GROMACS .gro file of C-alpha atoms in nm:
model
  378
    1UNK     CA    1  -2.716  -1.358  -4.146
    2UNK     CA    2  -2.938  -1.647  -4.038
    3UNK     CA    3  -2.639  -1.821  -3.927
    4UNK     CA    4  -2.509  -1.577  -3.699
    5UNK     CA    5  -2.806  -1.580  -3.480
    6UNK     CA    6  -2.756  -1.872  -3.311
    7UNK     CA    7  -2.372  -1.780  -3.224
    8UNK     CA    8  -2.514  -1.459  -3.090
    9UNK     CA    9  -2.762  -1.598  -2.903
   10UNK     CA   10  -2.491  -1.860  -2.753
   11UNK     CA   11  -2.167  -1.578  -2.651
   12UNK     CA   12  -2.453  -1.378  -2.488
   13UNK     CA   13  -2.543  -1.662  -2.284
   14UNK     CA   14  -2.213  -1.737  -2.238
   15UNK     CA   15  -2.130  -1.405  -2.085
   16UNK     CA   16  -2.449  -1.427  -1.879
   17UNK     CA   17  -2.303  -1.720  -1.702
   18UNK     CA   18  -1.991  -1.539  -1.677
   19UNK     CA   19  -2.158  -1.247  -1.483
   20UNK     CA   20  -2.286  -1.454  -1.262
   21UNK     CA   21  -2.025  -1.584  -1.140
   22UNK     CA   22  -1.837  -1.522  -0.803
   23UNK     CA   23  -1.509  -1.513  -0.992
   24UNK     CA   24  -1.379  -1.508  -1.333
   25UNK     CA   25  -1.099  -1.744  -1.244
   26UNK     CA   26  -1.328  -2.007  -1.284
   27UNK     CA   27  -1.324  -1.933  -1.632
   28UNK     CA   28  -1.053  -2.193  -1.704
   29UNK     CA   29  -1.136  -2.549  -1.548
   30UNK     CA   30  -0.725  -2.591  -1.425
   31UNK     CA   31  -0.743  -2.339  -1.192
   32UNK     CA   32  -0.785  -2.448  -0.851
   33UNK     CA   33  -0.974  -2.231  -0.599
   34UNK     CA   34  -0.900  -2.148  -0.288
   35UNK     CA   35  -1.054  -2.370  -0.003
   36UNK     CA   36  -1.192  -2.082   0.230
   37UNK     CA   37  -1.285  -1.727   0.197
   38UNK     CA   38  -1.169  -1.589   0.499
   39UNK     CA   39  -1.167  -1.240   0.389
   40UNK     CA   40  -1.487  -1.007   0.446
   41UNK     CA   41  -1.513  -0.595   0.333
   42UNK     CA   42  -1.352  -0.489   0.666
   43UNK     CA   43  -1.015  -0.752   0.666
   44UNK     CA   44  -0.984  -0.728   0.337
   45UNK     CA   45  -0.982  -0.339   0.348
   46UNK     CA   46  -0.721  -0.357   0.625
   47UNK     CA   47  -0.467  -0.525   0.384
   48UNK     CA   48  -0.538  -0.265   0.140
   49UNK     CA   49  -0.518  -0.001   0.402
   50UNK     CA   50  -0.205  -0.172   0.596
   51UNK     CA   51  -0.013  -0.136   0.216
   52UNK     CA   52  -0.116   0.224   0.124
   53UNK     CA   53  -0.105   0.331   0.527
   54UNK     CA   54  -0.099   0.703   0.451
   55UNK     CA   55  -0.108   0.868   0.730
   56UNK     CA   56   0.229   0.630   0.808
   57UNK     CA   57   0.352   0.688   0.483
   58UNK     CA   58   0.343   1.068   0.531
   59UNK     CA   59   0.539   1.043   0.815
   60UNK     CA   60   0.775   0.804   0.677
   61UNK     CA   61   0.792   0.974   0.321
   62UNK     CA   62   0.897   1.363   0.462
   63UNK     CA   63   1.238   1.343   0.359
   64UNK     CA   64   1.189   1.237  -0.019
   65UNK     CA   65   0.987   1.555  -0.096
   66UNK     CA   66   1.001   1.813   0.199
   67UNK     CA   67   1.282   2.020   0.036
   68UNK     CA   68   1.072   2.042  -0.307
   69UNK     CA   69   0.823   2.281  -0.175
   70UNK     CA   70   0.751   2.234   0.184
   71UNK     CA   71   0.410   2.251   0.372
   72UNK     CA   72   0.195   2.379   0.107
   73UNK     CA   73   0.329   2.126  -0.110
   74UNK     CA   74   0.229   1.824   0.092
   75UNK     CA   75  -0.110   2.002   0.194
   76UNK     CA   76  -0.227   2.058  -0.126
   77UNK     CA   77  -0.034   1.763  -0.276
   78UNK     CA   78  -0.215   1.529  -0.056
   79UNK     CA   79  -0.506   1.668  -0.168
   80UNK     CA   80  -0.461   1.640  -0.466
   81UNK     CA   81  -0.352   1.272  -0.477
   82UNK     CA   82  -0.684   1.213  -0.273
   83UNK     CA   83  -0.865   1.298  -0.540
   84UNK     CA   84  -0.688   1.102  -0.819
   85UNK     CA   85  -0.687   0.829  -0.573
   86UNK     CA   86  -1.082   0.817  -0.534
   87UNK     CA   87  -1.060   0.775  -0.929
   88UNK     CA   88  -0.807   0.502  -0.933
   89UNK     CA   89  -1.025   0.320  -0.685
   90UNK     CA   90  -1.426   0.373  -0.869
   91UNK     CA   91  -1.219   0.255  -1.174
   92UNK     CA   92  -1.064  -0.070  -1.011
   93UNK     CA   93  -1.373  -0.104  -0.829
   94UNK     CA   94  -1.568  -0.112  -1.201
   95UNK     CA   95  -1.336  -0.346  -1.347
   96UNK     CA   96  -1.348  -0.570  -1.010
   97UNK     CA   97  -1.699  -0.590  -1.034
   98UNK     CA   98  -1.764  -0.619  -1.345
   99UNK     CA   99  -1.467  -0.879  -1.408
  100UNK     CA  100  -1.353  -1.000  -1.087
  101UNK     CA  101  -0.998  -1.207  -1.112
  102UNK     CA  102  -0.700  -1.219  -0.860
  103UNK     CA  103  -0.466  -1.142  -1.118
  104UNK     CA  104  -0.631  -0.812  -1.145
  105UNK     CA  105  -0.475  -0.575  -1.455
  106UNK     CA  106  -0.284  -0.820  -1.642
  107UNK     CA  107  -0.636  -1.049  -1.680
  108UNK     CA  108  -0.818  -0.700  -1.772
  109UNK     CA  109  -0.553  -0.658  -2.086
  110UNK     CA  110  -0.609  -0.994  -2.179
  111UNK     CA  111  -1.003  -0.930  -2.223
  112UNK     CA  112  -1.045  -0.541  -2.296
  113UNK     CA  113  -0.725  -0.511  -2.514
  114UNK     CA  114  -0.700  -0.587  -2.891
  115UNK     CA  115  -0.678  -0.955  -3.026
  116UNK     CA  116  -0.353  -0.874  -3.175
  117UNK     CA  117  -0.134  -0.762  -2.903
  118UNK     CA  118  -0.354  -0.868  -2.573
  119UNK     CA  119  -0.119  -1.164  -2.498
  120UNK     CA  120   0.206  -0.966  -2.519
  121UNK     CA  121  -0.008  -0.673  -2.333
  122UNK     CA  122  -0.101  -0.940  -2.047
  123UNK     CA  123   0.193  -1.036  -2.007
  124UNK     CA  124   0.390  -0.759  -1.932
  125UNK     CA  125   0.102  -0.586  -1.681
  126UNK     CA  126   0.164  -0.951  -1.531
  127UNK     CA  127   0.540  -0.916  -1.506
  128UNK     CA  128   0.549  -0.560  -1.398
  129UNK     CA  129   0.253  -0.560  -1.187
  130UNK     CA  130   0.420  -0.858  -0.963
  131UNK     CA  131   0.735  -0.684  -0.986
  132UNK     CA  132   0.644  -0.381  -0.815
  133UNK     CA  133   0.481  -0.557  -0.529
  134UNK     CA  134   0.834  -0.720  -0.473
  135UNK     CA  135   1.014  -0.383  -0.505
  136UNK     CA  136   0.767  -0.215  -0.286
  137UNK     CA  137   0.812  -0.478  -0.039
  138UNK     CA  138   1.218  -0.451  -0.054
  139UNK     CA  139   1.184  -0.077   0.004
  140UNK     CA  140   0.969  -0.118   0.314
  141UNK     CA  141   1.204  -0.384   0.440
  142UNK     CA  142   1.514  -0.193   0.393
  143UNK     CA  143   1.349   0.144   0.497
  144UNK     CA  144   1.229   0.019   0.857
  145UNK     CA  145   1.592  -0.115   0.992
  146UNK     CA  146   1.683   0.238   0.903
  147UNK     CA  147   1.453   0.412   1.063
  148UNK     CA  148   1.551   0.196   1.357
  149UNK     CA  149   1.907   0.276   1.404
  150UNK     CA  150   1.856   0.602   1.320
  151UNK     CA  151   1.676   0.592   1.637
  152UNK     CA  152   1.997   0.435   1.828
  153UNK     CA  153   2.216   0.717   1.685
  154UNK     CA  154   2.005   0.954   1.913
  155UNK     CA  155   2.032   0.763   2.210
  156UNK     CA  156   2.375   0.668   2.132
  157UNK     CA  157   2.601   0.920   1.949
  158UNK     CA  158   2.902   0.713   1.888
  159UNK     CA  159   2.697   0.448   1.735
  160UNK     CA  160   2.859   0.292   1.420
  161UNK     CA  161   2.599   0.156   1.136
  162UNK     CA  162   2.708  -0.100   0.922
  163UNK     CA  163   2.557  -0.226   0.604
  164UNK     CA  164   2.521  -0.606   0.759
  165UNK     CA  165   2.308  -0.478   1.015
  166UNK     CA  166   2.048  -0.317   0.728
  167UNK     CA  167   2.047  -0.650   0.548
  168UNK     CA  168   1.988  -0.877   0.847
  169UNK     CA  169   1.693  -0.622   0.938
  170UNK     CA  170   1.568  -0.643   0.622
  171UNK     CA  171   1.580  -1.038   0.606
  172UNK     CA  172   1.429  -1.080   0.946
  173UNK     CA  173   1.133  -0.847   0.834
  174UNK     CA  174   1.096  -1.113   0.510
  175UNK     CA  175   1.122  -1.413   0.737
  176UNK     CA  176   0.845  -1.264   0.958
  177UNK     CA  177   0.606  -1.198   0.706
  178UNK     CA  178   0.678  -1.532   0.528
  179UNK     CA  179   0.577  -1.693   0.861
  180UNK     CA  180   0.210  -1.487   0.874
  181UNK     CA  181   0.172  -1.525   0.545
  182UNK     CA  182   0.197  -1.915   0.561
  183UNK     CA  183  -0.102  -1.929   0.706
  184UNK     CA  184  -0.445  -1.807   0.543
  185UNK     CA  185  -0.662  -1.809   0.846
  186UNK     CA  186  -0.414  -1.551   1.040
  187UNK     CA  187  -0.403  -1.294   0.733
  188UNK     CA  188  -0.770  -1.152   0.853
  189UNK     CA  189  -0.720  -1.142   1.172
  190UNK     CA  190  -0.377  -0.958   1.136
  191UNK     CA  191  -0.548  -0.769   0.881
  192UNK     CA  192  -0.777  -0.665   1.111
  193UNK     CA  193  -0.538  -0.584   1.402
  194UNK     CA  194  -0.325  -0.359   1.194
  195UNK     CA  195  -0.635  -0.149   1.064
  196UNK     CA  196  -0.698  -0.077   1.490
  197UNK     CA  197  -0.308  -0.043   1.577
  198UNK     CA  198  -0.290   0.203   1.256
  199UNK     CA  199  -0.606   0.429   1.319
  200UNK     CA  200  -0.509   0.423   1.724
  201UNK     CA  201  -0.138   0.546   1.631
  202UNK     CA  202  -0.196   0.822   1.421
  203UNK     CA  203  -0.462   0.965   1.619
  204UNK     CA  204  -0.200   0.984   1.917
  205UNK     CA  205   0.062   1.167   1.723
  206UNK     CA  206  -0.181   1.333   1.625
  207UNK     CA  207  -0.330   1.476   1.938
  208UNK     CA  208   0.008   1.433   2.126
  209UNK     CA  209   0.245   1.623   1.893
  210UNK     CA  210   0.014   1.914   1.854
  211UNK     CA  211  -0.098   1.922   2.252
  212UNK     CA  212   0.300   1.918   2.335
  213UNK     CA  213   0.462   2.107   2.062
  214UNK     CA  214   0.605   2.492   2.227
  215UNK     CA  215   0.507   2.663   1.934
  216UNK     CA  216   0.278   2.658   1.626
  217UNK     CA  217   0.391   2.717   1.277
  218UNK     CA  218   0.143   3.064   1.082
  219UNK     CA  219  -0.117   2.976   0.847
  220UNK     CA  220   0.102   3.155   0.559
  221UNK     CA  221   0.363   2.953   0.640
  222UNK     CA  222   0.181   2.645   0.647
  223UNK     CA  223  -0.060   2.710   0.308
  224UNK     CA  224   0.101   2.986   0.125
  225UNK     CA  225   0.506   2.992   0.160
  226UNK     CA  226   0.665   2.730  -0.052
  227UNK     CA  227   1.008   2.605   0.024
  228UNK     CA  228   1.183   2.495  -0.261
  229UNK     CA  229   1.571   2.450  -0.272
  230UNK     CA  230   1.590   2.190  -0.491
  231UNK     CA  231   1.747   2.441  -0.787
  232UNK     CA  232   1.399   2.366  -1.025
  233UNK     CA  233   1.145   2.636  -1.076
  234UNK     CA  234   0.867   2.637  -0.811
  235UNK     CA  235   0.585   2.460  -1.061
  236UNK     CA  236   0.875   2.146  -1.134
  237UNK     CA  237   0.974   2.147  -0.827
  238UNK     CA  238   0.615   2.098  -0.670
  239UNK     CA  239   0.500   1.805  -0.970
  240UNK     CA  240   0.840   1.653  -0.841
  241UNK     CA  241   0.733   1.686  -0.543
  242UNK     CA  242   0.413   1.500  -0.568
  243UNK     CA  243   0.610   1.161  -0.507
  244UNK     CA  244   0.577   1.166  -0.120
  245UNK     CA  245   0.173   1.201  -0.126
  246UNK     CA  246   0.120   0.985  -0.427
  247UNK     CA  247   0.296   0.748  -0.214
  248UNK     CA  248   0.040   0.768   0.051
  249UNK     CA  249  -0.242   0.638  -0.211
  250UNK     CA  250  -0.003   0.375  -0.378
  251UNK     CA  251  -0.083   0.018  -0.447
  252UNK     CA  252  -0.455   0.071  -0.402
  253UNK     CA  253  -0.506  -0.268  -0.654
  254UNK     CA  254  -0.407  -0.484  -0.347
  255UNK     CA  255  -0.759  -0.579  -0.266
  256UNK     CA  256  -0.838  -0.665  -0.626
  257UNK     CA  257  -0.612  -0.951  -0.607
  258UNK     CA  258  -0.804  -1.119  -0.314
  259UNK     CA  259  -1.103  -1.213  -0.561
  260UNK     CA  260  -1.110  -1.584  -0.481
  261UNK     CA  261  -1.077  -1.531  -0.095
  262UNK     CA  262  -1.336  -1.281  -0.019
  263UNK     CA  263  -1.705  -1.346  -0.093
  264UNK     CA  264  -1.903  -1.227  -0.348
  265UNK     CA  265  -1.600  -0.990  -0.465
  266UNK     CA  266  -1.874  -0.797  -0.768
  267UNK     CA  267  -1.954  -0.632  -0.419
  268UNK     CA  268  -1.732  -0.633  -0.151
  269UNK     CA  269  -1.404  -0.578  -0.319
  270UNK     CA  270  -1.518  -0.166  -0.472
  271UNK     CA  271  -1.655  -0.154  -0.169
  272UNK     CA  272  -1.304  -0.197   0.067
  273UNK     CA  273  -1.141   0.025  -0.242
  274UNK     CA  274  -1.346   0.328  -0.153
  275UNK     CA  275  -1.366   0.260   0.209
  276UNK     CA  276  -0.979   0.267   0.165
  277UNK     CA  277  -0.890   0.544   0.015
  278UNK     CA  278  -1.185   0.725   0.272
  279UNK     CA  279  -1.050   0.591   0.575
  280UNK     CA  280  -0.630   0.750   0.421
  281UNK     CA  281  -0.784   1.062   0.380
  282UNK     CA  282  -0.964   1.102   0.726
  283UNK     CA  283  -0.628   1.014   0.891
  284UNK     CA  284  -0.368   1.149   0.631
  285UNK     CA  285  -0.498   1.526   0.607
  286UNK     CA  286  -0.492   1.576   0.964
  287UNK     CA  287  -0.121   1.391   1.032
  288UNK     CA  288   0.031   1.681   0.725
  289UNK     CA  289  -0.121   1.941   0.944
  290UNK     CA  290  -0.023   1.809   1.265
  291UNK     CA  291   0.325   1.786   1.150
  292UNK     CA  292   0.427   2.094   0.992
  293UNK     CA  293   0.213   2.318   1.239
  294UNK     CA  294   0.430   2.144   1.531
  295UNK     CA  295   0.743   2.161   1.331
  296UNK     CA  296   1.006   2.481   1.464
  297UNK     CA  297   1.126   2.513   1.095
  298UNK     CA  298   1.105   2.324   0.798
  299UNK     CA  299   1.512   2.381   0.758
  300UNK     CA  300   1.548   2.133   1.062
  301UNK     CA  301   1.316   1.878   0.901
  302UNK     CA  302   1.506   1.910   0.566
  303UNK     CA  303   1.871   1.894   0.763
  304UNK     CA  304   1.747   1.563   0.964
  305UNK     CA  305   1.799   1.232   0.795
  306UNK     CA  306   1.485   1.101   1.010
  307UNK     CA  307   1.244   1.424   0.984
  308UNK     CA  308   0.957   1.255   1.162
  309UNK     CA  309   1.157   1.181   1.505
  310UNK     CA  310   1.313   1.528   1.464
  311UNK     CA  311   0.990   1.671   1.451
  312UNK     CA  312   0.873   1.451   1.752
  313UNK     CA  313   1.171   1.507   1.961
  314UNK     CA  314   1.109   1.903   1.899
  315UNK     CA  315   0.730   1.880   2.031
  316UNK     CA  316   0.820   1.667   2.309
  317UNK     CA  317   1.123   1.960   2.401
  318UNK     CA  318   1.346   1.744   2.349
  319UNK     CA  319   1.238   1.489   2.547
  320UNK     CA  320   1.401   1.184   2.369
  321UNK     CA  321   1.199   0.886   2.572
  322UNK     CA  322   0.846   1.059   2.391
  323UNK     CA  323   0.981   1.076   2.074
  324UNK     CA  324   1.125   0.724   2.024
  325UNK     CA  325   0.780   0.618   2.212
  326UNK     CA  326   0.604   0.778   1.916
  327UNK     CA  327   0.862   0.659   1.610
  328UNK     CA  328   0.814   0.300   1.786
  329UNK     CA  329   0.435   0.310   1.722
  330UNK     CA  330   0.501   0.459   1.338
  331UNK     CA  331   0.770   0.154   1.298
  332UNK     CA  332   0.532  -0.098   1.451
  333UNK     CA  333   0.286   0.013   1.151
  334UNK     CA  334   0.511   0.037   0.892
  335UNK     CA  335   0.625  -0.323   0.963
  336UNK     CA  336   0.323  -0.485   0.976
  337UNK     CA  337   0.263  -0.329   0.609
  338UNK     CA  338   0.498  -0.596   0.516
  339UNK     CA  339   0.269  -0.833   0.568
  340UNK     CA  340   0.030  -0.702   0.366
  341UNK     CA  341   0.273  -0.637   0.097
  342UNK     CA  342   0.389  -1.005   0.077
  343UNK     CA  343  -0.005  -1.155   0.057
  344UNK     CA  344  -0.056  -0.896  -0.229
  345UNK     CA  345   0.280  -0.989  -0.407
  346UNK     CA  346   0.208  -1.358  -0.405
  347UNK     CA  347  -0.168  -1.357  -0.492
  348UNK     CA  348  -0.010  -1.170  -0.829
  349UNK     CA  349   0.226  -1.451  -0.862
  350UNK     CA  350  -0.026  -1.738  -0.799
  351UNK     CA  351  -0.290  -1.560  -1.041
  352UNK     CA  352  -0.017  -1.539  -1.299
  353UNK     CA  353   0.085  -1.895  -1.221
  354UNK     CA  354  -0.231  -2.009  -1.259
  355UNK     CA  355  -0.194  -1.842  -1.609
  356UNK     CA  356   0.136  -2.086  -1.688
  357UNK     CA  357   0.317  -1.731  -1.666
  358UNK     CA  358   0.627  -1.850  -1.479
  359UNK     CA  359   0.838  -2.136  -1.478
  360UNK     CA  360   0.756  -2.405  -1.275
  361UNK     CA  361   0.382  -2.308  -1.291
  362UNK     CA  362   0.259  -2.647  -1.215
  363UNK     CA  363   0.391  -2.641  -0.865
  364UNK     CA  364   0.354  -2.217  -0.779
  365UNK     CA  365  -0.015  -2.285  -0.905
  366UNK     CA  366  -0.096  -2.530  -0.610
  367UNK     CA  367  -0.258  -2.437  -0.279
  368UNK     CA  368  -0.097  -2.566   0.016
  369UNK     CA  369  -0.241  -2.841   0.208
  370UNK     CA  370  -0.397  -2.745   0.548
  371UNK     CA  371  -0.361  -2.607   0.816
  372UNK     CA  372  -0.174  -2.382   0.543
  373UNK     CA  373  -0.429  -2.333   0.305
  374UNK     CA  374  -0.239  -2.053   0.100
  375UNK     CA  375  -0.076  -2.068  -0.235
  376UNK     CA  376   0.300  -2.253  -0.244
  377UNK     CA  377   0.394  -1.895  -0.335
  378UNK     CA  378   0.398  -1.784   0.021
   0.00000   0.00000   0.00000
């Protein structure tokens, strides 16, 4: 018993040290730290908020879940998902600042989970952590080209879509956020530019769709009336139906990964989680209500393969100049999430590198030389 004092005495100090840290990725002495922090609460919030974007992502997201139970669904859904998503982010903002890392979950596993199994545990939160980022990031990519020519079928008619044209959309959207993302001194400042843009567009469709719109949907139809035609019962069809507003409060864990560019990330990083999921609610709640109170019918939202400009060209009367002035501003959003997307994506990648998780780990590992100053992953 006399023996294990001493060990005691050292793993307590041990984790002392370890506490006091700025980051635990200086746990292991290979892993090289980024040169600057350019990230404060505020920038690095507006990555996590350019990614989630819910008010955009409402708009975006009608068709997936608009015939599963209509506008009580995504009222109450969203609600709903708000509140999860303020638990998601106190419990990412406890592990952040209690163990602060840029690979985020998979490092978590490989300290809270069982000797036994925590490397094969790591690992796969590693692989499937990073793996989502890149899938969320093709989806984005391929969903804003066609959004975009969905918008030159109403102008044009006889307009003729081809699959090339969605694939060099989608590749010009990856080059552009490569280029941003090449360089870690622009990331706040774009950061910070799409946070404004975002807030500024959805509080004019918000004001402009509901000062322009003809006619105003009831309050039964709008909280009470579901509209389900999806051919499952009204209680699977709504749970079903909770895809669209969970989407809204998806990859919240962005900002975790920033821990070696943001100072003193015990702090700031729960802090631009909550502020986050805050700021999605303030601006998503009002954009559901906005939408389906200005909608004629939620039959011509559900027959429209791009609901949002339907529902824009409707308030406007038709007016088809308004309503690709308003999908521009939604698109303009929605791309710049891209950007965001690919710096949370490669942080994963570099943290895991870091971590001799991938091949050629030596070189992913390394942080570019300036005026770069980002991980070779970008």
């Amino acid at each position: 018993m006399e023996a294990e004092i001493p060990s005691k005495e050292r793993k307590s100090q041990q984790l002392d040290q370890l506490h006091q840290s700025p980051s635990m990725s200086i746990m292991d002495g290979d892993h090289q730290q980024m040169h600057q922090k350019p990230f404060t609460v505020w920038t690095a919030m507006g990555i996590g908020h350019s990614i989630t974007n819910t008010a955009i992502t409402i708009i975006v997201g009608l068709a997936s879940s608009v015939a599963l139970g209509g506008p009580p669904l995504f009222f109450y859904g969203f609600i709903m998902m708000a509140l999860i998503a303020v638990c998601v982010a106190i419990s990412l903002g406890e592990l952040a600042s209690a163990l602060p890392h840029s690979g985020g979950q998979y490092f978590w596993v490989a300290v809270l989970a069982p000797p036994k199994c925590r490397r094969f545990l790591s690992y796969i939160t590693g692989i499937v952590g990073w793996a989502g980022a890149v899938c969320t990031s093709a989806s984005v990519c391929l969903a804003v080209p066609t959004t975009i020519f969905a918008m030159v079928s109403m102008t044009h008619p006889d307009f003729n879509y081809k699959p090339w044209m969605g694939f060099v959309g989608f590749q010009v959207l990856n080059l552009r956020a490569f280029t941003f993302n090449c360089f870690e001194r622009v990331l706040p400042w774009v950061s910070r530019s799409l946070l404004v843009f975002t807030v500024c567009t959805v509080t004019v469709v918000f004001v402009s769709v509901l000062a322009a719109s003809p006619q105003k949907q009831s309050a039964e139809n709008l909280f009470v009336n579901l509209y389900n035609i999806s051919g499952w019962s009204n209680g699977v069809a709504f749970m079903i139906g909770l895809n669209a507003p969970n989407w809204a409060f998806s990859c919240l864990d962005a900002t975790v990964h920033l821990a070696d560019e943001i100072p003193n990330p015990r702090k700031n990083i729960p802090q631009a989680l909550l502020v986050t999921v805050a700021l999605g609610s303030a601006t998503g709640l009002p954009i559901v209500l906005a939408l389906f109170l200005s909608a004629p019918s939620v039959d011509i939202i559900v027959d429209s393969s791009t609901p949002s400009l339907q529902i824009f060209h409707d308030a406007f009367k038709q007016n088809t100049a308004a309503a690709l002035a308003l999908q521009s501003l939604v698109l303009i959003s929605a791309a710049g999430a891209i950007i965001g997307i690919h710096t949370w994506q490669s942080r994963i990648a570099w943290a895991f590198s870091k971590d001799k998780g991938f091949p050629f780990h030596r070189f992913l590992s390394r942080i570019a030389p300036k005026p770069y100053s980002t991980p070779n992953l970008d």
